[in-house]
Structures are given as structure tokens and as C-alpha cells.
Amino acid sequence: MKKVMLLILLCGVMLTLKATGQSGDVIRLEGEEWVLMAKPIGYDSLLCMRMDDFLPENVSRSTGNYSGYTAFWEVRDGYLCLQRVEADVYDEVSKKESTRVYEVKDLQPIFAAYCRAGEIQARWFSGELRAGKGDVVRYVHDGFDRNMETERVLTIQNGKVMETQTYHNYRRAGLNLMKAQGEIVRRFPWERFPEYQGERIIFSISDFQMAEDGHFVDCDVPFIYLRSSRKMINDGNHPLALAFKETLKSIYPWEVLFINGKYTGEYRNFVMSLQEKTRPDEGDSARNVRKESFN
């Protein structure tokens, strides 16, 4: 079971690295168009299938828009309402691409259960939606896992907008976690763990928390995997986990992202592999010199 858990997590990380960012829908808020970082129609499997059947066969799909369409939304009378759907199609005869626009009247057969007074209300959807504008502050090449300079988070229940919060996001320069492996290896207190000499230690990291000034605050270490011995450690307070956090705290400054009211790192979940690297003629004093070189 432990091996299965590790495989699932590692596969998830690799899929994230190879996944593709998706283009969002569009939402109009207070007279301005924002990027809606979601496809609300896709949250209902039946509506998703109906929309897929509705679109023409020659609709242009891409790795950045698997659905083949862009939906346009607006908040009316407190409800998230679908205004129209646009889909690019490619004509094999003329070798030209054009855009087909489907208004509410065209879409009503698909959304018959959600039509109210001539409007299509997204009553199938409950949850949070993020609308953004400005430059991209944080980007992970996976779905809608990105954040923009200004974001509005809409809390929705059965299509009704219950709350809207506005955030101003930014990034402050520092060491990025993805590029920090070498420095962490150099600073890690290997001398305290002679029993793991030569071992490749894989740390699972989540909820990476930062202070405003770039100091590391804390993170979760859900598990540690010892590759050669195939041992799984499910203890966030294991000495290896505590030493790992201690090492992170010794590095400054970290890159800081202020995202939707929280100081955080770039990745929500991360896996890092560490293994001590020493030269045959290298002693503890040389290792200490390397640790101080980053200060």
C-alpha cells in the first residue's frame, strides 16, 4: 500500500510537470471583462457531454483548450448567467478558420433545466470561481493553476453569487523552491544521520508557508521515502522531517508570493529528492565552508 501511495504521488507530480495550462472562459463584472479561470459547464458531466455533442465536428480543439469553446458569463440578479458560447471551426475546403457564436436562444435546448426568464443560470454549480486580470503572477503548467495580479473570488451556491472578494497578488524575488535543491543538499545536517549515508531521501512537501520578508515559516511533510531501502516514513515530526524544515529556515531570502491574501510558495505540492554529495578528500570543515558560502 505504501508503494502504491508513493507511486500515485510521484505520478501526480510528473503529470503536473507535463500537463497543459488551459485557456479560461470570460466573465463580465461591473462593466469589465475578466478571465474566468475555470470552465463552469464542465463541472456537470451531463452538460459537458451535451455541449460536446452540440458543437460542430470541425470545431478547433487544442492542448490549451480541450473543450473547443469559450463561454461568456455575467452576474445578473445575483446569479451567474451564461451569455453566449464561441467556438472556432476550421473549414477543410477553404482552409480557413472562423468563429461561430451561439447565443442564449441557441443554447436553451442544452440548458433547459436551468433557464429562468430567458436567462441561463448556472444553478448546477456550487463552489469558488476565480476571475483575474493583469499580468500572471504565478503559473503552473496545469489546467487553471495560475494567479493574476488582480483576482476576484466568487463564492457560489447553486448558481447564486453569495460573496465576492478582491485580491491584489504579487511576487517578490528570492530563491525558488524548484531551484533550491543544491543549496538544501549542501546545508542539510547529514552528520546527524550517519545511518542514511548514501541514501536517496525523497521528501513530500505541501502547504509551503512564507513570511512577508522571505523567511520560511513552515510546511507539511506528509511522507519521507528512502529509495534504496524502500522504506516509507509517515511522520511529519520524524527527525529527518524536522531537519529538512530546519534547513529551509536557514535559507534566506525565499521567493515570496502573496496570493489571495496568503504568503506562500509557487507549488501547492512538491517532491524533492536529497542525497549527500561529498568528495573522498572532503571532511566536515569543507562541508561547513560550503554551507556558509550562501550567506
mmCIF file of C-alpha atoms in Angstrom:
data_model
loop_
_atom_site.group_PDB
_atom_site.id
_atom_site.type_symbol
_atom_site.label_atom_id
_atom_site.label_comp_id
_atom_site.label_asym_id
_atom_site.label_seq_id
_atom_site.Cartn_x
_atom_site.Cartn_y
_atom_site.Cartn_z
ATOM 1 C CA MET A 1 0.000 0.000 0.000
ATOM 2 C CA LYS A 2 2.834 2.410 0.854
ATOM 3 C CA LYS A 3 4.462 1.799 -2.524
ATOM 4 C CA VAL A 4 1.155 2.470 -4.233
ATOM 5 C CA MET A 5 0.766 5.763 -2.346
ATOM 6 C CA LEU A 6 4.240 6.850 -3.349
ATOM 7 C CA LEU A 7 3.690 5.895 -6.973
ATOM 8 C CA ILE A 8 0.408 7.832 -7.101
ATOM 9 C CA LEU A 9 2.025 10.958 -5.652
ATOM 10 C CA LEU A 10 5.081 10.810 -7.883
ATOM 11 C CA CYS A 11 2.910 10.215 -10.934
ATOM 12 C CA GLY A 12 0.793 13.172 -9.936
ATOM 13 C CA VAL A 13 3.870 15.378 -9.774
ATOM 14 C CA MET A 14 5.088 14.185 -13.181
ATOM 15 C CA LEU A 15 1.653 14.712 -14.712
ATOM 16 C CA THR A 16 1.641 18.268 -13.356
ATOM 17 C CA LEU A 17 5.018 18.921 -14.958
ATOM 18 C CA LYS A 18 3.785 17.572 -18.308
ATOM 19 C CA ALA A 19 0.226 18.928 -18.130
ATOM 20 C CA THR A 20 -1.005 21.888 -20.131
ATOM 21 C CA GLY A 21 -2.401 25.192 -18.996
ATOM 22 C CA GLN A 22 -5.961 25.803 -20.196
ATOM 23 C CA SER A 23 -7.473 28.997 -21.561
ATOM 24 C CA GLY A 24 -10.301 30.236 -19.386
ATOM 25 C CA ASP A 25 -13.799 31.473 -20.041
ATOM 26 C CA VAL A 26 -14.685 35.180 -19.869
ATOM 27 C CA ILE A 27 -16.811 36.899 -17.228
ATOM 28 C CA ARG A 28 -18.120 40.458 -17.211
ATOM 29 C CA LEU A 29 -18.055 42.134 -13.803
ATOM 30 C CA GLU A 30 -19.170 45.740 -13.286
ATOM 31 C CA GLY A 31 -18.708 46.533 -16.952
ATOM 32 C CA GLU A 32 -15.240 44.975 -17.292
ATOM 33 C CA GLU A 33 -14.214 41.660 -18.852
ATOM 34 C CA TRP A 34 -12.129 39.354 -16.661
ATOM 35 C CA VAL A 35 -10.524 35.992 -17.389
ATOM 36 C CA LEU A 36 -12.547 33.303 -15.660
ATOM 37 C CA MET A 37 -10.043 30.652 -14.631
ATOM 38 C CA ALA A 38 -12.497 27.794 -14.952
ATOM 39 C CA LYS A 39 -14.982 26.173 -17.318
ATOM 40 C CA PRO A 40 -18.202 26.061 -15.244
ATOM 41 C CA ILE A 41 -20.069 23.999 -17.853
ATOM 42 C CA GLY A 42 -17.517 21.229 -17.381
ATOM 43 C CA TYR A 43 -18.469 20.798 -13.716
ATOM 44 C CA ASP A 44 -21.637 18.968 -14.778
ATOM 45 C CA SER A 45 -20.813 15.793 -16.715
ATOM 46 C CA LEU A 46 -24.203 15.690 -18.462
ATOM 47 C CA LEU A 47 -23.964 19.308 -19.622
ATOM 48 C CA CYS A 48 -20.389 18.666 -20.704
ATOM 49 C CA MET A 49 -21.499 15.766 -22.910
ATOM 50 C CA ARG A 50 -24.407 17.737 -24.336
ATOM 51 C CA MET A 51 -22.157 20.638 -25.198
ATOM 52 C CA ASP A 52 -19.654 18.297 -26.826
ATOM 53 C CA ASP A 53 -22.424 16.790 -28.970
ATOM 54 C CA PHE A 54 -23.757 20.258 -29.798
ATOM 55 C CA LEU A 55 -20.500 21.655 -31.160
ATOM 56 C CA PRO A 56 -19.759 21.055 -34.856
ATOM 57 C CA GLU A 57 -17.433 18.215 -35.789
ATOM 58 C CA ASN A 58 -14.891 20.606 -37.281
ATOM 59 C CA VAL A 59 -14.510 22.599 -34.048
ATOM 60 C CA SER A 60 -10.874 23.503 -33.391
ATOM 61 C CA ARG A 61 -9.545 21.915 -30.219
ATOM 62 C CA SER A 62 -6.060 22.461 -28.869
ATOM 63 C CA THR A 63 -3.908 21.391 -25.925
ATOM 64 C CA GLY A 64 -4.701 24.785 -24.417
ATOM 65 C CA ASN A 65 -8.466 24.437 -24.936
ATOM 66 C CA TYR A 66 -9.572 20.824 -24.820
ATOM 67 C CA SER A 67 -13.241 21.811 -24.696
ATOM 68 C CA GLY A 68 -13.073 23.643 -28.040
ATOM 69 C CA TYR A 69 -15.163 26.592 -26.870
ATOM 70 C CA THR A 70 -15.053 29.762 -24.778
ATOM 71 C CA ALA A 71 -18.108 30.615 -22.688
ATOM 72 C CA PHE A 72 -19.017 34.187 -21.754
ATOM 73 C CA TRP A 73 -20.635 34.865 -18.382
ATOM 74 C CA GLU A 74 -22.202 37.698 -16.426
ATOM 75 C CA VAL A 75 -23.696 38.150 -12.969
ATOM 76 C CA ARG A 76 -27.355 39.147 -13.295
ATOM 77 C CA ASP A 77 -29.835 39.474 -10.444
ATOM 78 C CA GLY A 78 -27.249 37.807 -8.229
ATOM 79 C CA TYR A 79 -26.860 34.710 -10.423
ATOM 80 C CA LEU A 80 -24.015 33.557 -12.654
ATOM 81 C CA CYS A 81 -25.575 33.581 -16.129
ATOM 82 C CA LEU A 82 -24.314 32.187 -19.419
ATOM 83 C CA GLN A 83 -24.446 34.860 -22.142
ATOM 84 C CA ARG A 84 -23.028 33.083 -25.180
ATOM 85 C CA VAL A 85 -20.536 30.465 -26.358
ATOM 86 C CA GLU A 86 -17.916 30.992 -29.045
ATOM 87 C CA ALA A 87 -16.198 28.148 -30.897
ATOM 88 C CA ASP A 88 -13.526 28.293 -33.586
ATOM 89 C CA VAL A 89 -14.125 25.980 -36.548
ATOM 90 C CA TYR A 90 -11.841 25.031 -39.406
ATOM 91 C CA ASP A 91 -13.132 24.607 -42.963
ATOM 92 C CA GLU A 92 -11.167 21.943 -44.826
ATOM 93 C CA VAL A 93 -12.369 23.225 -48.217
ATOM 94 C CA SER A 94 -11.472 26.890 -47.817
ATOM 95 C CA LYS A 95 -8.617 26.149 -45.400
ATOM 96 C CA LYS A 96 -9.877 28.996 -43.246
ATOM 97 C CA GLU A 97 -10.808 29.286 -39.597
ATOM 98 C CA SER A 98 -13.844 31.190 -38.398
ATOM 99 C CA THR A 99 -15.701 31.727 -35.133
ATOM 100 C CA ARG A 100 -19.249 30.549 -34.533
ATOM 101 C CA VAL A 101 -21.260 32.398 -31.917
ATOM 102 C CA TYR A 102 -24.105 30.680 -30.059
ATOM 103 C CA GLU A 103 -26.487 32.964 -28.182
ATOM 104 C CA VAL A 104 -28.790 32.036 -25.315
ATOM 105 C CA LYS A 105 -31.620 31.089 -27.680
ATOM 106 C CA ASP A 106 -29.301 28.609 -29.439
ATOM 107 C CA LEU A 107 -28.158 27.092 -26.140
ATOM 108 C CA GLN A 108 -31.518 26.793 -24.399
ATOM 109 C CA PRO A 109 -32.122 23.162 -25.524
ATOM 110 C CA ILE A 110 -28.896 22.133 -23.759
ATOM 111 C CA PHE A 111 -29.629 24.067 -20.565
ATOM 112 C CA ALA A 112 -33.424 23.725 -20.486
ATOM 113 C CA ALA A 113 -33.423 22.764 -16.800
ATOM 114 C CA TYR A 114 -31.571 25.953 -15.879
ATOM 115 C CA CYS A 115 -33.461 28.557 -17.932
ATOM 116 C CA ARG A 116 -35.229 31.274 -15.953
ATOM 117 C CA ALA A 117 -36.948 34.275 -17.600
ATOM 118 C CA GLY A 118 -34.878 33.917 -20.758
ATOM 119 C CA GLU A 119 -31.585 33.562 -18.833
ATOM 120 C CA ILE A 120 -29.375 30.504 -18.410
ATOM 121 C CA GLN A 121 -28.485 30.485 -14.701
ATOM 122 C CA ALA A 122 -25.605 28.256 -13.621
ATOM 123 C CA ARG A 123 -27.645 26.588 -10.882
ATOM 124 C CA TRP A 124 -25.697 23.347 -11.362
ATOM 125 C CA PHE A 125 -22.573 24.987 -9.932
ATOM 126 C CA SER A 126 -21.544 25.440 -6.295
ATOM 127 C CA GLY A 127 -18.069 26.392 -5.175
ATOM 128 C CA GLU A 128 -15.490 29.100 -5.792
ATOM 129 C CA LEU A 129 -14.596 30.687 -9.114
ATOM 130 C CA ARG A 130 -11.596 32.948 -9.712
ATOM 131 C CA ALA A 131 -11.700 35.838 -12.151
ATOM 132 C CA GLY A 132 -8.449 37.635 -12.945
ATOM 133 C CA LYS A 133 -6.927 40.481 -14.897
ATOM 134 C CA GLY A 134 -3.464 41.992 -15.329
ATOM 135 C CA ASP A 135 -0.165 40.102 -15.588
ATOM 136 C CA VAL A 136 0.229 36.484 -14.497
ATOM 137 C CA VAL A 137 1.960 36.414 -11.099
ATOM 138 C CA ARG A 138 2.095 32.657 -10.574
ATOM 139 C CA TYR A 139 1.898 29.993 -13.262
ATOM 140 C CA VAL A 140 1.944 26.216 -13.072
ATOM 141 C CA HIS A 141 1.604 24.434 -16.428
ATOM 142 C CA ASP A 142 -1.517 22.572 -15.382
ATOM 143 C CA GLY A 143 -5.157 23.439 -16.015
ATOM 144 C CA PHE A 144 -6.075 26.701 -14.311
ATOM 145 C CA ASP A 145 -3.346 26.537 -11.668
ATOM 146 C CA ARG A 146 -2.243 30.153 -12.061
ATOM 147 C CA ASN A 147 -2.859 33.521 -10.455
ATOM 148 C CA MET A 148 -3.099 37.006 -11.913
ATOM 149 C CA GLU A 149 -2.280 40.445 -10.476
ATOM 150 C CA THR A 150 -5.875 41.200 -9.530
ATOM 151 C CA GLU A 151 -8.326 38.441 -8.736
ATOM 152 C CA ARG A 152 -11.910 38.266 -7.637
ATOM 153 C CA VAL A 153 -13.014 35.120 -5.875
ATOM 154 C CA LEU A 154 -16.716 34.421 -6.262
ATOM 155 C CA THR A 155 -18.350 32.087 -3.770
ATOM 156 C CA ILE A 156 -21.329 30.485 -5.490
ATOM 157 C CA GLN A 157 -24.127 28.264 -4.222
ATOM 158 C CA ASN A 158 -26.436 26.696 -6.794
ATOM 159 C CA GLY A 159 -25.570 29.434 -9.256
ATOM 160 C CA LYS A 160 -26.204 32.316 -6.832
ATOM 161 C CA VAL A 161 -23.216 34.560 -6.029
ATOM 162 C CA MET A 162 -23.073 34.635 -2.231
ATOM 163 C CA GLU A 163 -19.825 36.571 -1.757
ATOM 164 C CA THR A 164 -17.127 38.298 -3.800
ATOM 165 C CA GLN A 165 -13.627 39.108 -2.548
ATOM 166 C CA THR A 166 -10.945 41.072 -4.406
ATOM 167 C CA TYR A 167 -7.208 40.373 -4.024
ATOM 168 C CA HIS A 168 -4.052 42.051 -5.332
ATOM 169 C CA ASN A 169 -1.315 39.465 -5.862
ATOM 170 C CA TYR A 170 2.426 39.931 -6.290
ATOM 171 C CA ARG A 171 5.761 38.116 -6.381
ATOM 172 C CA ARG A 172 8.908 39.171 -4.509
ATOM 173 C CA ALA A 173 12.327 37.977 -5.683
ATOM 174 C CA GLY A 174 14.183 35.236 -3.799
ATOM 175 C CA LEU A 175 15.259 31.609 -4.087
ATOM 176 C CA ASN A 176 12.686 29.444 -5.843
ATOM 177 C CA LEU A 177 11.983 26.038 -4.291
ATOM 178 C CA MET A 178 12.477 24.244 -7.614
ATOM 179 C CA LYS A 179 15.972 25.727 -7.911
ATOM 180 C CA ALA A 180 16.942 25.244 -4.269
ATOM 181 C CA GLN A 181 17.810 21.535 -4.276
ATOM 182 C CA GLY A 182 21.574 22.037 -4.484
ATOM 183 C CA GLU A 183 21.624 24.543 -1.644
ATOM 184 C CA ILE A 184 19.410 22.346 0.527
ATOM 185 C CA VAL A 185 21.710 19.367 -0.072
ATOM 186 C CA ARG A 186 24.714 21.492 0.975
ATOM 187 C CA ARG A 187 23.052 22.791 4.127
ATOM 188 C CA PHE A 188 21.298 19.616 5.281
ATOM 189 C CA PRO A 189 22.855 18.280 8.569
ATOM 190 C CA TRP A 190 23.993 14.957 7.140
ATOM 191 C CA GLU A 191 26.417 14.434 10.044
ATOM 192 C CA ARG A 192 23.420 13.856 12.335
ATOM 193 C CA PHE A 193 22.187 10.956 10.185
ATOM 194 C CA PRO A 194 25.095 8.557 9.554
ATOM 195 C CA GLU A 195 22.590 5.706 9.227
ATOM 196 C CA TYR A 196 21.338 7.276 5.978
ATOM 197 C CA GLN A 197 24.733 7.735 4.360
ATOM 198 C CA GLY A 198 24.422 7.196 0.601
ATOM 199 C CA GLU A 199 20.635 7.013 0.853
ATOM 200 C CA ARG A 200 18.439 8.950 -1.568
ATOM 201 C CA ILE A 201 15.783 10.580 0.606
ATOM 202 C CA ILE A 202 12.572 11.764 -1.040
ATOM 203 C CA PHE A 203 10.599 14.437 0.824
ATOM 204 C CA SER A 204 6.956 15.143 0.044
ATOM 205 C CA ILE A 205 6.196 18.820 0.724
ATOM 206 C CA SER A 206 2.886 20.647 0.921
ATOM 207 C CA ASP A 207 1.432 23.876 2.359
ATOM 208 C CA PHE A 208 4.716 25.798 1.948
ATOM 209 C CA GLN A 209 4.264 28.882 4.156
ATOM 210 C CA MET A 210 6.306 32.066 3.915
ATOM 211 C CA ALA A 211 6.642 35.291 5.886
ATOM 212 C CA GLU A 212 6.272 38.616 4.128
ATOM 213 C CA ASP A 213 10.037 39.263 4.333
ATOM 214 C CA GLY A 214 11.027 35.982 2.652
ATOM 215 C CA HIS A 215 11.698 33.838 5.726
ATOM 216 C CA PHE A 216 10.407 30.274 5.656
ATOM 217 C CA VAL A 217 7.669 29.714 8.243
ATOM 218 C CA ASP A 218 6.574 26.096 7.966
ATOM 219 C CA CYS A 219 5.400 23.315 5.667
ATOM 220 C CA ASP A 220 3.875 19.871 5.899
ATOM 221 C CA VAL A 221 5.960 16.782 5.181
ATOM 222 C CA PRO A 222 3.277 14.113 4.587
ATOM 223 C CA PHE A 223 5.829 11.373 3.998
ATOM 224 C CA ILE A 224 9.511 10.601 3.502
ATOM 225 C CA TYR A 225 10.598 7.758 1.239
ATOM 226 C CA LEU A 226 14.007 6.072 1.455
ATOM 227 C CA ARG A 227 14.611 4.900 -2.066
ATOM 228 C CA SER A 228 17.294 2.233 -1.682
ATOM 229 C CA SER A 229 15.777 0.619 1.416
ATOM 230 C CA ARG A 230 12.212 1.215 0.115
ATOM 231 C CA LYS A 231 11.089 2.457 3.497
ATOM 232 C CA MET A 232 8.170 4.839 3.887
ATOM 233 C CA ILE A 233 8.109 7.239 6.847
ATOM 234 C CA ASN A 234 4.679 8.731 7.526
ATOM 235 C CA ASP A 235 5.645 11.058 10.341
ATOM 236 C CA GLY A 236 5.784 14.829 9.922
ATOM 237 C CA ASN A 237 7.773 15.057 13.185
ATOM 238 C CA HIS A 238 10.400 12.481 12.235
ATOM 239 C CA PRO A 239 13.968 13.788 12.809
ATOM 240 C CA LEU A 240 14.535 13.821 9.041
ATOM 241 C CA ALA A 241 11.438 15.981 8.530
ATOM 242 C CA LEU A 242 12.453 18.361 11.321
ATOM 243 C CA ALA A 243 15.995 18.596 9.921
ATOM 244 C CA PHE A 244 14.571 19.329 6.490
ATOM 245 C CA LYS A 245 12.450 22.202 7.859
ATOM 246 C CA GLU A 246 15.442 23.455 9.852
ATOM 247 C CA THR A 247 17.425 23.568 6.628
ATOM 248 C CA LEU A 248 14.690 25.504 4.851
ATOM 249 C CA LYS A 249 14.661 28.035 7.691
ATOM 250 C CA SER A 250 18.415 28.572 7.318
ATOM 251 C CA ILE A 251 17.982 29.809 3.734
ATOM 252 C CA TYR A 252 17.073 33.446 3.131
ATOM 253 C CA PRO A 253 15.510 35.084 1.255
ATOM 254 C CA TRP A 254 12.995 32.733 -0.304
ATOM 255 C CA GLU A 255 10.875 33.852 -3.196
ATOM 256 C CA VAL A 256 7.594 35.181 -1.795
ATOM 257 C CA LEU A 257 4.226 35.077 -3.476
ATOM 258 C CA PHE A 258 1.293 36.918 -1.973
ATOM 259 C CA ILE A 259 -1.671 35.044 -3.419
ATOM 260 C CA ASN A 260 -5.278 35.777 -2.483
ATOM 261 C CA GLY A 261 -4.448 37.010 0.995
ATOM 262 C CA LYS A 262 -1.747 34.455 1.835
ATOM 263 C CA TYR A 263 2.058 34.401 1.656
ATOM 264 C CA THR A 264 3.023 31.162 0.013
ATOM 265 C CA GLY A 265 5.342 29.332 -2.362
ATOM 266 C CA GLU A 266 4.803 28.611 -6.030
ATOM 267 C CA TYR A 267 3.748 24.963 -5.733
ATOM 268 C CA ARG A 268 0.974 23.580 -3.570
ATOM 269 C CA ASN A 269 2.571 20.120 -3.560
ATOM 270 C CA PHE A 270 6.194 19.296 -4.294
ATOM 271 C CA VAL A 271 8.535 16.313 -4.127
ATOM 272 C CA MET A 272 12.259 16.827 -3.569
ATOM 273 C CA SER A 273 14.994 14.184 -3.617
ATOM 274 C CA LEU A 274 18.125 14.714 -1.479
ATOM 275 C CA GLN A 275 21.331 12.712 -1.357
ATOM 276 C CA GLU A 276 24.574 13.692 0.335
ATOM 277 C CA LYS A 277 27.349 14.590 -2.074
ATOM 278 C CA THR A 278 30.870 14.577 -0.690
ATOM 279 C CA ARG A 279 34.270 14.161 -2.238
ATOM 280 C CA PRO A 280 36.617 11.436 -0.978
ATOM 281 C CA ASP A 281 39.081 14.036 0.368
ATOM 282 C CA GLU A 282 36.426 16.266 1.845
ATOM 283 C CA GLY A 283 35.836 16.500 5.599
ATOM 284 C CA ASP A 284 33.397 18.243 7.876
ATOM 285 C CA SER A 285 35.248 21.566 7.700
ATOM 286 C CA ALA A 286 34.924 21.704 3.917
ATOM 287 C CA ARG A 287 31.223 20.903 4.181
ATOM 288 C CA ASN A 288 30.794 23.769 6.672
ATOM 289 C CA VAL A 289 32.524 26.179 4.290
ATOM 290 C CA ARG A 290 30.030 25.270 1.567
ATOM 291 C CA LYS A 291 27.117 25.852 3.962
ATOM 292 C CA GLU A 292 28.347 29.377 4.762
ATOM 293 C CA SER A 293 29.005 30.329 1.135
ATOM 294 C CA PHE A 294 25.337 31.190 0.526
ATOM 295 C CA ASN A 295 25.048 33.652 3.421
#
